[in-house]
PDB file of C-alpha atoms in Angstrom:
ATOM      1  CA  MET A  27      -0.045   0.064   0.227  1.00 91.00           C
ATOM      2  CA  LYS A  28       1.357   3.315  -1.139  1.00 94.00           C
ATOM      3  CA  ARG A  29       0.448   6.774   0.701  1.00 96.00           C
ATOM      4  CA  PHE A  30      -0.088   9.733  -1.381  1.00 96.00           C
ATOM      5  CA  ALA A  31      -0.562  12.972  -0.077  1.00 97.00           C
ATOM      6  CA  PHE A  32      -0.959  16.065  -2.098  1.00 97.00           C
ATOM      7  CA  LYS A  33      -2.339  19.857  -2.253  1.00 98.00           C
ATOM      8  CA  MET A  34      -4.846  21.718  -3.771  1.00 98.00           C
ATOM      9  CA  PHE A  35      -6.358  25.436  -4.377  1.00 98.00           C
ATOM     10  CA  LEU A  36      -9.840  26.218  -3.403  1.00 98.00           C
ATOM     11  CA  LYS A  37     -10.693  29.378  -4.605  1.00 97.00           C
ATOM     12  CA  PRO A  38     -11.519  31.955  -1.860  1.00 96.00           C
ATOM     13  CA  GLY A  39     -15.441  32.325  -0.571  1.00 96.00           C
ATOM     14  CA  CYS A  40     -16.047  29.034  -1.972  1.00 97.00           C
ATOM     15  CA  GLU A  41     -15.547  26.384   0.843  1.00 96.00           C
ATOM     16  CA  GLU A  42     -18.768  25.915   2.048  1.00 97.00           C
ATOM     17  CA  GLU A  43     -19.848  24.709  -1.570  1.00 98.00           C
ATOM     18  CA  TYR A  44     -16.963  22.460  -1.293  1.00 98.00           C
ATOM     19  CA  GLN A  45     -17.758  20.930   1.290  1.00 97.00           C
ATOM     20  CA  LYS A  46     -21.428  20.975  -0.160  1.00 98.00           C
ATOM     21  CA  ARG A  47     -20.421  19.189  -2.893  1.00 98.00           C
ATOM     22  CA  HIS A  48     -18.368  16.418  -1.473  1.00 97.00           C
ATOM     23  CA  ALA A  49     -21.274  15.626   1.181  1.00 97.00           C
ATOM     24  CA  ALA A  50     -23.195  14.861  -1.846  1.00 97.00           C
ATOM     25  CA  LEU A  51     -20.379  12.995  -3.232  1.00 97.00           C
ATOM     26  CA  TRP A  52     -21.937  10.948  -6.404  1.00 97.00           C
ATOM     27  CA  PRO A  53     -22.014   6.843  -5.670  1.00 97.00           C
ATOM     28  CA  GLU A  54     -20.400   5.857  -8.798  1.00 97.00           C
ATOM     29  CA  LEU A  55     -17.769   8.400  -8.253  1.00 96.00           C
ATOM     30  CA  ARG A  56     -17.318   6.870  -5.020  1.00 96.00           C
ATOM     31  CA  GLN A  57     -17.308   3.613  -6.386  1.00 96.00           C
ATOM     32  CA  GLN A  58     -14.620   4.657  -9.227  1.00 94.00           C
ATOM     33  CA  ILE A  59     -12.332   5.719  -6.618  1.00 94.00           C
ATOM     34  CA  LYS A  60     -12.174   2.645  -4.360  1.00 95.00           C
ATOM     35  CA  ASP A  61     -12.556   0.404  -7.584  1.00 92.00           C
ATOM     36  CA  SER A  62      -9.016   2.295  -8.866  1.00 92.00           C
ATOM     37  CA  GLY A  63      -7.818   0.779  -5.620  1.00 94.00           C
ATOM     38  CA  VAL A  64      -7.640   4.275  -3.113  1.00 95.00           C
ATOM     39  CA  GLY A  65      -9.015   4.343   0.452  1.00 94.00           C
ATOM     40  CA  ASN A  66      -8.086   5.584   3.465  1.00 96.00           C
ATOM     41  CA  TYR A  67      -8.746   8.897   1.543  1.00 97.00           C
ATOM     42  CA  SER A  68      -9.282  11.921   3.573  1.00 97.00           C
ATOM     43  CA  ILE A  69      -8.895  15.914   2.109  1.00 98.00           C
ATOM     44  CA  TYR A  70      -8.569  19.064   4.753  1.00 98.00           C
ATOM     45  CA  TRP A  71      -9.049  22.490   4.297  1.00 97.00           C
ATOM     46  CA  ASP A  72      -6.618  25.217   5.973  1.00 97.00           C
ATOM     47  CA  LYS A  73      -8.580  28.573   6.126  1.00 94.00           C
ATOM     48  CA  ASP A  74      -6.053  30.278   6.097  1.00 95.00           C
ATOM     49  CA  THR A  75      -4.190  29.809   3.038  1.00 96.00           C
ATOM     50  CA  ASN A  76      -7.530  27.729   1.300  1.00 95.00           C
ATOM     51  CA  ILE A  77      -5.339  25.449   0.792  1.00 98.00           C
ATOM     52  CA  LEU A  78      -6.714  21.615   0.352  1.00 98.00           C
ATOM     53  CA  PHE A  79      -4.280  18.908   1.946  1.00 98.00           C
ATOM     54  CA  GLY A  80      -5.580  15.524   0.330  1.00 97.00           C
ATOM     55  CA  TYR A  81      -4.195  11.750   2.034  1.00 98.00           C
ATOM     56  CA  GLN A  82      -4.872   8.816   0.498  1.00 97.00           C
ATOM     57  CA  GLU A  83      -3.533   5.107   0.394  1.00 97.00           C
ATOM     58  CA  CYS A  84      -3.177   3.503  -2.934  1.00 96.00           C
ATOM     59  CA  GLU A  85      -3.047  -0.044  -4.142  1.00 94.00           C
ATOM     60  CA  GLY A  86      -0.464   0.244  -7.389  1.00 83.00           C
ATOM     61  CA  GLU A  87       1.536   3.478  -8.327  1.00 81.00           C
ATOM     62  CA  GLY A  88      -2.058   4.812  -9.429  1.00 84.00           C
ATOM     63  CA  ASN A  89      -3.773   7.531  -7.192  1.00 91.00           C
ATOM     64  CA  SER A  90      -7.075   9.943  -7.680  1.00 91.00           C
ATOM     65  CA  GLN A  91      -5.120  12.687  -8.920  1.00 93.00           C
ATOM     66  CA  ASP A  92      -3.435  10.941 -11.779  1.00 87.00           C
ATOM     67  CA  THR A  93      -4.781  12.736 -15.408  1.00 88.00           C
ATOM     68  CA  THR A  94      -3.833   9.743 -17.503  1.00 87.00           C
ATOM     69  CA  ASP A  95      -6.419   7.800 -18.674  1.00 85.00           C
ATOM     70  CA  VAL A  96      -9.243   9.682 -17.035  1.00 91.00           C
ATOM     71  CA  ASP A  97     -12.808   7.836 -16.969  1.00 93.00           C
ATOM     72  CA  PRO A  98     -15.620   9.822 -17.696  1.00 95.00           C
ATOM     73  CA  ILE A  99     -17.367  10.095 -14.066  1.00 95.00           C
ATOM     74  CA  THR A 100     -13.683  11.677 -13.004  1.00 95.00           C
ATOM     75  CA  GLN A 101     -14.083  14.048 -15.846  1.00 96.00           C
ATOM     76  CA  LYS A 102     -17.775  14.980 -15.213  1.00 97.00           C
ATOM     77  CA  TRP A 103     -16.511  15.647 -11.723  1.00 97.00           C
ATOM     78  CA  TRP A 104     -13.577  17.938 -12.214  1.00 97.00           C
ATOM     79  CA  ASP A 105     -15.780  20.592 -14.688  1.00 97.00           C
ATOM     80  CA  MET A 106     -18.148  20.199 -11.793  1.00 97.00           C
ATOM     81  CA  MET A 107     -15.302  21.498  -9.394  1.00 98.00           C
ATOM     82  CA  ALA A 108     -13.987  23.748 -11.880  1.00 98.00           C
ATOM     83  CA  ASP A 109     -15.784  26.552 -10.729  1.00 98.00           C
ATOM     84  CA  ILE A 110     -14.317  26.698  -7.207  1.00 98.00           C
ATOM     85  CA  MET A 111     -10.636  25.313  -7.217  1.00 98.00           C
ATOM     86  CA  GLU A 112      -7.871  26.309  -9.387  1.00 98.00           C
ATOM     87  CA  VAL A 113      -7.447  24.078 -12.512  1.00 98.00           C
ATOM     88  CA  ASN A 114      -5.269  22.726 -15.464  1.00 97.00           C
ATOM     89  CA  PRO A 115      -6.799  23.173 -18.835  1.00 97.00           C
ATOM     90  CA  ASP A 116      -8.720  19.626 -18.907  1.00 96.00           C
ATOM     91  CA  ASN A 117     -10.345  20.987 -15.619  1.00 97.00           C
ATOM     92  CA  SER A 118      -8.284  18.489 -13.404  1.00 97.00           C
ATOM     93  CA  PRO A 119      -7.354  20.190 -10.142  1.00 97.00           C
ATOM     94  CA  VAL A 120      -3.769  21.516  -9.714  1.00 97.00           C
ATOM     95  CA  THR A 121      -2.627  18.973  -7.620  1.00 97.00           C
ATOM     96  CA  ILE A 122       0.938  19.315  -5.962  1.00 97.00           C
ATOM     97  CA  PRO A 123       2.050  15.941  -4.578  1.00 97.00           C
ATOM     98  CA  ILE A 124       3.560  16.350  -1.260  1.00 97.00           C
ATOM     99  CA  LYS A 125       6.769  14.591   0.057  1.00 97.00           C
ATOM    100  CA  GLU A 126       6.617  11.828   2.577  1.00 96.00           C
ATOM    101  CA  VAL A 127       9.218  12.984   5.408  1.00 97.00           C
ATOM    102  CA  PHE A 128       7.848  10.607   7.844  1.00 97.00           C
ATOM    103  CA  HIS A 129       5.820   7.957   9.039  1.00 95.00           C
ATOM    104  CA  LEU A 130       5.116   5.924  12.543  1.00 95.00           C
ATOM    105  CA  ASP A 131       2.784   2.804  12.271  1.00 89.00           C
TER     106      ASP A 131
END
């Protein structure tokens, strides 16, 4: 199991909408994430910087932020979230991987 941490950027004033949309996460997207081998997935919000911090555990080398060979469900989600986050030209969230420097089981 590989641990993967990353940060994304929320647009100012969009924190409530971000939480609202994730509270209503589509069941098919939830299943797609699980089927891709991603589990123990959390996203945290730093209100001082508007940075979102994500953590997930992944089977294999992939992760939920991988922009290669994107399925239609994920693309539709990215398109819906593009108005409240910083995104790339394909509407994928701007994602910066964070290097793990310590871990304790």
